[in-house]
């Protein structure tokens, strides 16, 4: 057991993967000499050399496009887009190239690459540095999308993403980088597509992922004080997502809330709610309620961003609504 | 000029669950006679609908090709619900309507049935109710707007002894039977009914029947004579010949009377037309034919609609009396018990042997009050006690 | 308030013996400098939310351009855009109120430092996305061309943005369509934590040449040279000469953002700072031209008073309300 930070767990996973497999390479803006704007890649240049750990110019389209080509040619690139918002510039490489190459070329090969995308607001970073855009990627056949919330999962999902033969979007949350947890010394990889029960309960289920997990747990604490025992499921993977685990929990609690920081409309929660309204219909003893950000850009001023971000109060209210 | 894209595929329209009668709100899709891809001509039977009492063959209103079936066999859907998509034109004819001119302007699609008596319940509550045989209509919902939740059903199941035995063979029921069940449940729930009871001396009536049947001709039953008595009572008391319609009464001119017929598929109530004005021998023929049709499941929508009152007779089984459930939208039903032989004091107070029958009138308080009920019952009893009046065809 | 128009018509020609023009440029640079120093302090005190990028040491470029641009001209800016906004005429109070997240800010507190925009001043926005301003300026130049406004669109961008694909696309399209656009590269030697030398291999002037666009590379810390050159290029463009590229060599004095400890940077790099800093350079030119120290001190006092007033006004200004912001995502019906 040792105390580890989320950012260090990601770093450790990268390092272990690079040690285990010489085809793993890392590149992105200021990730080598400077160790990354958030420190995720610190020390990799020194440990694995300038061949495998490279700073790039500010060229997102080419960073990801080059990752696709490198992955087609025997490397396993892990690339960083500094803020998830900037990935808009690289969408072609992800959506039209990486996601489709395997299928379109008749399964001749896969594209084993990882695109790391830090998302999330809460620090007045404004409309172009705060977004949670994961639903874009979960909508694209051919991509996998993971979003670790715990320190152990930061390690485990990074390892799994690198090992995966297909392109994986690894969504990190900026607010979680500093998070500390006691974790076993020998962290395992975490299977992509498997959710985790972060808190067991019997009265209602909250499905969530990323930093919203902690908001959901806070809401669960509040509700426990009212005698309501909420089960909180940390989805961990968004594509594929653990339908069976959610259905299983719903079959016990019969009430479902889906909470995330991303905009509610057309978001990940919409997919989960729709699937459960279908395959879980007869289990429902109340409406499925979603909690997400309102349909507006992330605003800058503190008063605005406070109103924007889903908080524990809103999640608790959603649970109460399912129980009404 | 930008041209709009050519659209060669024929436009699809909805084929809807037809409304087969004034009060039909939903129907069971009993059978599909056509499948996707089938081309049908006008008049071809496309599907069969069961309502609470009858199976109706629904014919194609025009030629067309069925594109997609939306409601599967066995499903119950409200009137107006699309059951299929097809290339044909026109809407399913409303058979309960009065005869229409041969050429008809296109009518708008029937509106979906009102959801007024739809139960608000969560899917889980519905599932549990079904498994435990709890009637959701009888459960009070504790959720928003009275939504029934699983806990409400469980509480109801605990207080009411389980309606279905936990052991024993489970018997699947026909759609018709279940439709009847829904209908009686709705009637019991929705109609503020009350009962008035009296006896009638039927000695003379039985003697008249014996004589009539001795003459030959169609065999007249006691039931026919009761039906006729009810018809005549309606002639003399038109105020009773009404039904409740949302917030109004509908008054009928014809003295139609329904006749409850028992069959394996449940109870059916064919309606006999203008019974008060119909000669008794004709009535005997009509009632025998209607009973046969009912038992064979051949009743059509037109056979079961109309009338404000029905007669239900259990006399032949020795039951002294019965308190029947009104068949909506009718406003009353007359229950007939067995003929009993009793000593009654005569004018001098001496015992005299009489043959009596118990009449129980269940009536809808939205149409009847106690006086009206008693007067109708009185008129029926007087007709039965002076049975030659039953041979008349006018009031 | 300083008026840009006061200097826009007078050409600050190097070697001119009239100090007025240079004095106005000096005052504008001073205003930007002191404003950013104030923001640095407010940021450290937690009064400015988010993160801010200061242009300290680079004020001459915004100022020189601002002096020759007219109100009808448009600019697209960067994450390091405070100077651009002020030099193009964004009002100081609403600027402070925006950066401090107030309802009365020029963008109602919704954008903050990285998104200061003022359409009425022809300021099309600072930008959180490196390189994003370039095609926006191309489009604005197209509008000037089609609408025959006589205006010019200017894009400011850093050396780091040279590596974004849009630069190349924007140069090509503006040349192809002969658009009234000026590409101003503020080459401060750094792109975040990486030196330009490790980022980009093609000299911008050569690149422009490949597209047939006339380009000049000048001292980005001499406000007179900048105003002079920019004035000439703008008038060429305004006459229908097509796009131009202007690369200004300068220095980033502060970290990439406030709070950046710059561990990656050799402190020796800034040891001659005073010699190249555009403010002392302009001040010594002014004293050669006979402007007294007392006058400069009075200017200083005047500028500080404006900044103090703007700071206090922003502190007192109301915080934005959420509902109004949420209701303003789309244009209201009938507007
Ligand atoms: C598309 C995009 N990629 C990366 C960033 C992160 N980022 C912000 S400023 C910056 C460096 C920009 O360098 P330069 O263009 O030289 O401008 P300077 O900061 O030197 O003014 C980077 C990489 C961003 N904002 N947008
Ligand atoms: Mg730079």
XYZ file of N, CA, C and O in Angstrom, chain C residues 137-263:
508
model
N -9.491 36.126 -39.361
C -9.060 37.381 -39.997
C -9.204 37.288 -41.512
O -9.580 38.262 -42.176
N -8.924 36.114 -42.057
C -9.091 35.932 -43.503
C -10.552 36.198 -43.878
O -10.848 36.906 -44.843
N -11.441 35.657 -43.081
C -12.869 35.856 -43.349
C -13.285 37.301 -43.175
O -14.088 37.840 -43.951
N -12.719 37.941 -42.176
C -13.045 39.346 -41.958
C -12.519 40.189 -43.125
O -13.192 41.111 -43.600
N -11.332 39.824 -43.635
C -10.781 40.527 -44.801
C -11.692 40.316 -46.015
O -11.910 41.232 -46.814
N -12.212 39.119 -46.127
C -13.153 38.842 -47.216
C -14.356 39.783 -47.108
O -14.810 40.350 -48.108
N -14.839 39.957 -45.867
C -15.986 40.846 -45.666
C -15.632 42.282 -46.041
O -16.412 42.975 -46.690
N -14.424 42.720 -45.658
C -14.004 44.069 -46.042
C -13.979 44.198 -47.563
O -14.409 45.203 -48.128
N -13.467 43.137 -48.224
C -13.355 43.175 -49.678
C -14.736 43.204 -50.343
O -15.019 44.034 -51.192
N -15.585 42.294 -49.917
C -16.900 42.172 -50.546
C -17.755 43.403 -50.244
O -18.436 43.928 -51.121
N -17.681 43.850 -49.020
C -18.520 44.983 -48.622
C -17.865 46.322 -48.951
O -18.450 47.367 -48.690
N -16.647 46.265 -49.470
C -15.916 47.489 -49.866
C -15.862 48.499 -48.721
O -16.176 49.676 -48.883
N -15.487 48.018 -47.555
C -15.438 48.915 -46.397
C -14.182 49.772 -46.421
O -14.078 50.758 -45.677
N -13.195 49.362 -47.194
C -11.906 50.034 -47.124
C -11.098 49.604 -45.916
O -10.001 50.079 -45.680
N -11.656 48.676 -45.131
C -10.986 48.236 -43.914
C -9.980 47.129 -44.183
O -9.961 46.511 -45.245
N -9.166 46.906 -43.186
C -8.146 45.860 -43.248
C -8.338 44.946 -42.043
O -8.706 45.416 -40.960
N -8.112 43.657 -42.237
C -8.172 42.720 -41.107
C -6.757 42.337 -40.710
O -5.933 42.006 -41.568
N -6.498 42.403 -39.422
C -5.165 42.089 -38.912
C -5.271 40.902 -37.973
O -6.164 40.851 -37.121
N -4.384 39.926 -38.128
C -4.339 38.851 -37.139
C -2.993 38.890 -36.435
O -1.948 39.008 -37.068
N -3.080 38.837 -35.111
C -1.874 38.687 -34.294
C -1.739 37.205 -33.965
O -2.734 36.537 -33.666
N -0.538 36.711 -34.042
C -0.320 35.315 -33.625
C 1.106 35.152 -33.152
O 1.990 35.943 -33.503
N 1.321 34.124 -32.365
C 2.654 33.875 -31.828
C 3.443 32.959 -32.746
O 2.910 32.360 -33.683
N 4.714 32.841 -32.454
C 5.572 31.948 -33.223
C 5.090 30.500 -33.114
O 5.244 29.712 -34.036
N 4.487 30.163 -31.973
C 4.006 28.793 -31.805
C 2.931 28.441 -32.817
O 2.808 27.281 -33.240
N 2.171 29.416 -33.228
C 1.066 29.165 -34.150
C 1.541 28.875 -35.566
O 0.759 28.415 -36.397
N 2.836 29.128 -35.825
C 3.349 28.850 -37.165
C 3.167 27.378 -37.531
O 3.050 27.030 -38.700
N 3.153 26.546 -36.509
C 3.092 25.106 -36.769
C 1.673 24.596 -37.003
O 1.474 23.436 -37.355
N 0.695 25.453 -36.795
C -0.683 25.006 -37.031
C -0.992 25.058 -38.521
O -0.637 26.027 -39.212
N -1.693 24.063 -38.971
C -2.036 23.991 -40.390
C -2.777 25.208 -40.902
O -2.581 25.622 -42.043
N -3.591 25.822 -40.067
C -4.383 26.962 -40.539
C -3.524 28.119 -41.015
O -3.973 28.907 -41.835
N -2.302 28.261 -40.501
C -1.457 29.364 -40.971
C -1.267 29.218 -42.481
O -1.444 30.157 -43.240
N -0.914 28.024 -42.873
C -0.589 27.775 -44.276
C -1.842 27.914 -45.143
O -1.803 28.502 -46.219
N -2.920 27.433 -44.648
C -4.180 27.542 -45.378
C -4.591 29.010 -45.488
O -5.097 29.468 -46.527
N -4.366 29.754 -44.414
C -4.789 31.160 -44.400
C -3.915 32.018 -45.310
O -4.410 32.905 -46.011
N -2.597 31.765 -45.284
C -1.706 32.515 -46.177
C -2.115 32.261 -47.627
O -2.254 33.182 -48.434
N -2.339 30.999 -47.939
C -2.674 30.646 -49.309
C -3.968 31.325 -49.764
O -4.039 31.948 -50.816
N -4.987 31.218 -48.938
C -6.290 31.743 -49.362
C -6.276 33.264 -49.471
O -6.848 33.833 -50.408
N -5.585 33.908 -48.544
C -5.572 35.374 -48.594
C -4.796 35.843 -49.828
O -5.153 36.858 -50.440
N -3.747 35.096 -50.202
C -2.989 35.460 -51.409
C -3.833 35.190 -52.653
O -3.903 36.004 -53.577
N -4.491 34.037 -52.643
C -5.305 33.633 -53.784
C -6.400 34.662 -54.070
O -6.653 35.008 -55.219
N -6.986 35.156 -53.027
C -8.112 36.080 -53.197
C -7.698 37.552 -53.047
O -8.547 38.431 -53.026
N -6.405 37.753 -52.864
C -5.855 39.116 -52.724
C -6.605 39.905 -51.647
O -7.085 41.026 -51.867
N -6.717 39.303 -50.499
C -7.537 39.891 -49.431
C -6.783 40.975 -48.673
O -5.548 40.899 -48.544
N -7.512 41.944 -48.135
C -6.866 42.986 -47.328
C -6.583 42.474 -45.916
O -7.315 42.784 -44.966
N -5.526 41.674 -45.800
C -5.214 41.053 -44.514
C -3.754 41.278 -44.169
O -2.880 41.196 -45.038
N -3.505 41.522 -42.897
C -2.125 41.634 -42.415
C -1.891 40.576 -41.343
O -2.627 40.503 -40.362
N -0.874 39.751 -41.581
C -0.519 38.692 -40.619
C 0.624 39.222 -39.761
O 1.718 39.452 -40.267
N 0.357 39.414 -38.479
C 1.391 39.940 -37.584
C 1.842 38.845 -36.629
O 1.088 38.420 -35.747
N 3.051 38.379 -36.834
C 3.581 37.345 -35.944
C 4.388 38.012 -34.845
O 5.325 38.770 -35.109
N 4.009 37.720 -33.621
C 4.789 38.210 -32.487
C 5.713 37.076 -32.072
O 5.311 36.181 -31.324
N 6.909 37.129 -32.615
C 7.852 36.049 -32.316
C 8.586 36.383 -31.034
O 9.531 37.156 -31.022
N 8.127 35.785 -29.942
C 8.743 36.059 -28.641
C 9.687 34.945 -28.224
O 10.088 34.848 -27.069
N 9.984 34.054 -29.149
C 11.009 33.045 -28.879
C 10.516 31.818 -28.132
O 11.227 30.823 -28.033
N 9.306 31.878 -27.621
C 8.807 30.756 -26.832
C 7.380 30.382 -27.217
O 6.572 31.236 -27.549
N 7.170 29.127 -27.142
C 5.837 28.600 -27.290
C 5.616 27.758 -26.038
O 6.197 26.684 -25.906
N 4.865 28.305 -25.121
C 4.764 27.682 -23.795
C 6.142 27.421 -23.222
O 6.880 28.354 -22.970
N 6.491 26.138 -23.074
C 7.745 25.799 -22.400
C 8.823 25.392 -23.400
O 9.845 24.847 -23.033
N 8.554 25.623 -24.680
C 9.507 25.201 -25.709
C 9.997 26.399 -26.503
O 9.200 27.242 -26.899
N 11.308 26.450 -26.776
C 11.828 27.542 -27.609
C 11.412 27.355 -29.071
O 11.253 26.235 -29.538
N 11.244 28.456 -29.753
C 10.810 28.419 -31.147
C 11.717 27.534 -31.999
O 11.254 26.833 -32.894
N 12.975 27.549 -31.675
C 13.921 26.772 -32.480
C 13.578 25.279 -32.489
O 13.927 24.567 -33.414
N 12.901 24.831 -31.449
C 12.545 23.409 -31.401
C 11.142 23.157 -31.941
O 10.605 22.052 -31.810
N 10.551 24.195 -32.495
C 9.159 24.088 -32.910
C 8.967 24.202 -34.418
O 8.085 23.606 -34.990
N 9.798 25.051 -35.043
C 9.465 25.388 -36.409
C 10.729 25.632 -37.211
O 11.662 26.270 -36.742
N 10.787 25.146 -38.447
C 12.035 25.223 -39.201
C 12.008 26.247 -40.337
O 13.051 26.664 -40.813
N 10.828 26.648 -40.781
C 10.788 27.557 -41.935
C 10.671 29.001 -41.476
O 9.725 29.350 -40.793
N 11.621 29.869 -41.840
C 11.460 31.292 -41.488
C 10.165 31.807 -42.113
O 9.854 31.489 -43.266
N 9.456 32.587 -41.329
C 8.141 33.037 -41.785
C 8.231 33.824 -43.094
O 7.399 33.677 -43.987
N 9.277 34.664 -43.208
C 9.395 35.493 -44.411
C 9.521 34.620 -45.661
O 8.953 34.902 -46.710
N 10.262 33.517 -45.498
C 10.440 32.589 -46.626
C 9.114 31.920 -46.972
O 8.775 31.699 -48.143
N 8.414 31.585 -45.916
C 7.127 30.919 -46.100
C 6.175 31.843 -46.864
O 5.524 31.442 -47.828
N 6.147 33.115 -46.423
C 5.273 34.091 -47.076
C 5.685 34.236 -48.536
O 4.836 34.294 -49.439
N 6.972 34.251 -48.748
C 7.506 34.398 -50.100
C 6.988 33.266 -50.999
O 6.657 33.486 -52.168
N 6.933 32.093 -50.434
C 6.449 30.952 -51.215
C 5.021 31.171 -51.693
O 4.619 30.667 -52.736
N 4.277 31.920 -50.911
C 2.890 32.204 -51.314
C 2.798 33.510 -52.090
O 1.704 33.974 -52.412
N 3.921 34.126 -52.328
C 3.935 35.399 -53.048
C 3.455 36.566 -52.217
O 2.988 37.569 -52.734
N 3.571 36.445 -50.898
C 3.121 37.524 -50.020
C 4.338 38.311 -49.542
O 5.249 37.727 -48.942
N 4.355 39.619 -49.750
C 5.489 40.410 -49.234
C 5.556 40.334 -47.715
O 4.516 40.425 -47.049
N 6.751 40.121 -47.194
C 6.900 39.975 -45.752
C 8.070 40.801 -45.256
O 9.042 41.000 -45.976
N 7.937 41.286 -44.017
C 9.061 41.997 -43.404
C 9.253 41.487 -41.988
O 8.293 41.150 -41.311
N 10.515 41.444 -41.598
C 10.831 41.048 -40.228
C 11.497 42.241 -39.565
O 12.476 42.785 -40.098
N 10.937 42.673 -38.436
C 11.442 43.906 -37.819
C 11.649 43.732 -36.317
O 11.228 42.733 -35.731
N 12.273 44.722 -35.728
C 12.479 44.767 -34.286
C 11.118 44.994 -33.613
O 10.522 46.057 -33.778
N 10.695 44.027 -32.894
C 9.367 44.107 -32.286
C 9.343 44.865 -30.977
O 8.301 44.895 -30.309
N 10.463 45.440 -30.595
C 10.486 46.178 -29.338
C 10.670 47.671 -29.558
O 10.810 48.425 -28.606
N 10.664 48.068 -30.805
C 10.795 49.496 -31.102
C 9.477 49.992 -31.668
O 9.130 49.748 -32.823
N 8.783 50.696 -30.819
C 7.409 51.050 -31.178
C 7.351 51.973 -32.401
O 6.421 51.913 -33.195
N 8.369 52.783 -32.561
C 8.356 53.684 -33.720
C 8.526 52.906 -35.018
O 7.821 53.153 -36.006
N 9.459 51.977 -35.009
C 9.658 51.153 -36.210
C 8.376 50.392 -36.543
O 7.956 50.298 -37.701
N 7.778 49.876 -35.507
C 6.569 49.070 -35.727
C 5.457 49.935 -36.317
O 4.840 49.586 -37.327
N 5.225 51.079 -35.687
C 4.141 51.941 -36.165
C 4.414 52.378 -37.601
O 3.513 52.414 -38.449
N 5.657 52.656 -37.858
C 6.076 53.094 -39.183
C 5.818 52.022 -40.242
O 5.163 52.250 -41.267
N 6.353 50.840 -39.955
C 6.234 49.751 -40.916
C 4.772 49.361 -41.092
O 4.292 49.169 -42.214
N 4.106 49.233 -39.950
C 2.704 48.825 -40.018
C 1.902 49.838 -40.814
O 1.064 49.481 -41.646
N 2.193 51.115 -40.602
C 1.474 52.159 -41.321
C 1.643 51.992 -42.822
O 0.697 52.101 -43.599
N 2.885 51.715 -43.222
C 3.165 51.549 -44.646
C 2.431 50.314 -45.196
O 1.752 50.388 -46.229
N 2.544 49.201 -44.477
C 1.920 47.964 -44.969
C 0.396 48.103 -45.042
O -0.229 47.690 -46.017
N -0.141 48.720 -44.022
C -1.602 48.856 -43.999
C -2.065 49.695 -45.185
O -3.056 49.393 -45.843
N -1.298 50.751 -45.479
C -1.778 51.587 -46.585
C -1.627 50.845 -47.915
O -2.461 50.984 -48.806
N -0.594 50.019 -48.055
C -0.469 49.181 -49.266
C -1.661 48.238 -49.384
O -2.255 48.072 -50.453
N -1.973 47.648 -48.273
C -3.088 46.686 -48.275
C -4.400 47.410 -48.584
O -5.196 46.966 -49.411
N -4.548 48.543 -47.928
C -5.791 49.292 -48.120
C -5.963 49.714 -49.582
O -7.089 49.804 -50.072
N -4.856 49.908 -50.250
C -4.918 50.292 -51.667
C -5.203 49.099 -52.562
O -5.230 49.234 -53.798
N -5.373 47.928 -51.981
C -5.700 46.762 -52.802
C -4.494 45.911 -53.132
O -4.541 45.081 -54.040
N -3.434 46.084 -52.378
C -2.209 45.334 -52.676
C -2.213 43.879 -52.222
O -1.233 43.176 -52.426
N -3.295 43.454 -51.583
C -3.318 42.056 -51.119
C -2.649 41.916 -49.766
O -2.254 42.910 -49.142
N -2.517 40.692 -49.297
C -2.036 40.463 -47.930
C -0.556 40.780 -47.743
O 0.203 40.824 -48.700
N -0.187 41.006 -46.499
C 1.203 41.235 -46.112
C 1.478 40.445 -44.829
O 0.561 40.179 -44.050
N 2.754 40.128 -44.658
C 3.173 39.460 -43.425
C 4.169 40.360 -42.715
O 5.068 40.904 -43.341
N 3.980 40.519 -41.413
C 4.910 41.308 -40.608
C 5.321 40.482 -39.401
O 4.488 40.123 -38.569
N 6.610 40.176 -39.344
C 7.100 39.412 -38.193
C 7.845 40.356 -37.266
O 8.779 41.045 -37.692
N 7.437 40.402 -36.003
C 8.059 41.286 -35.030
C 8.817 40.435 -34.017
O 8.218 39.609 -33.323
N 10.113 40.669 -33.949
C 10.929 39.879 -33.022
C 10.889 40.560 -31.658
O 11.218 41.736 -31.515
N 10.478 39.782 -30.669
C 10.303 40.387 -29.344
C 10.728 39.381 -28.281
O 11.421 38.404 -28.581
N 10.271 39.614 -27.077
C 10.647 38.736 -25.968
C 9.485 38.548 -25.029
O 8.751 39.505 -24.743
N 9.341 37.330 -24.569
C 8.329 37.094 -23.552
C 9.013 37.266 -22.210
O 9.915 36.510 -21.872
N 8.573 38.253 -21.435
C 9.260 38.557 -20.184
C 8.757 37.670 -19.050
O 9.526 37.112 -18.281
N 7.459 37.511 -18.999
C 6.873 36.705 -17.913
C 6.839 35.241 -18.339
O 7.223 34.882 -19.448
N 6.309 34.408 -17.440
C 6.111 32.997 -17.790
C 5.019 32.889 -18.845
O 4.396 33.883 -19.221
N 4.792 31.649 -19.296
C 3.751 31.466 -20.306
C 2.419 31.989 -19.772
O 1.706 32.708 -20.440
N 2.115 31.596 -18.548
C 0.945 32.152 -17.870
C 1.399 32.609 -16.499
O 2.513 32.264 -16.054
N 0.588 33.390 -15.844
C 0.950 33.833 -14.512
C 1.000 32.613 -13.593
O 0.083 31.787 -13.586
N 2.094 32.530 -12.840
C 2.278 31.369 -11.981
C 3.270 30.377 -12.563
O 3.701 29.458 -11.885
N 3.653 30.590 -13.818
C 4.636 29.720 -14.468
C 6.018 30.096 -13.937
O 6.482 31.214 -14.134
N 6.685 29.162 -13.257
C 7.975 29.460 -12.624
C 9.132 29.490 -13.624
O 10.254 29.837 -13.253
N 8.864 29.101 -14.863
C 9.875 29.168 -15.942
C 11.160 28.419 -15.605
O 12.251 28.877 -15.930
N 11.029 27.267 -14.981
C 12.220 26.476 -14.629
C 12.971 26.028 -15.882
O 14.145 25.718 -15.827
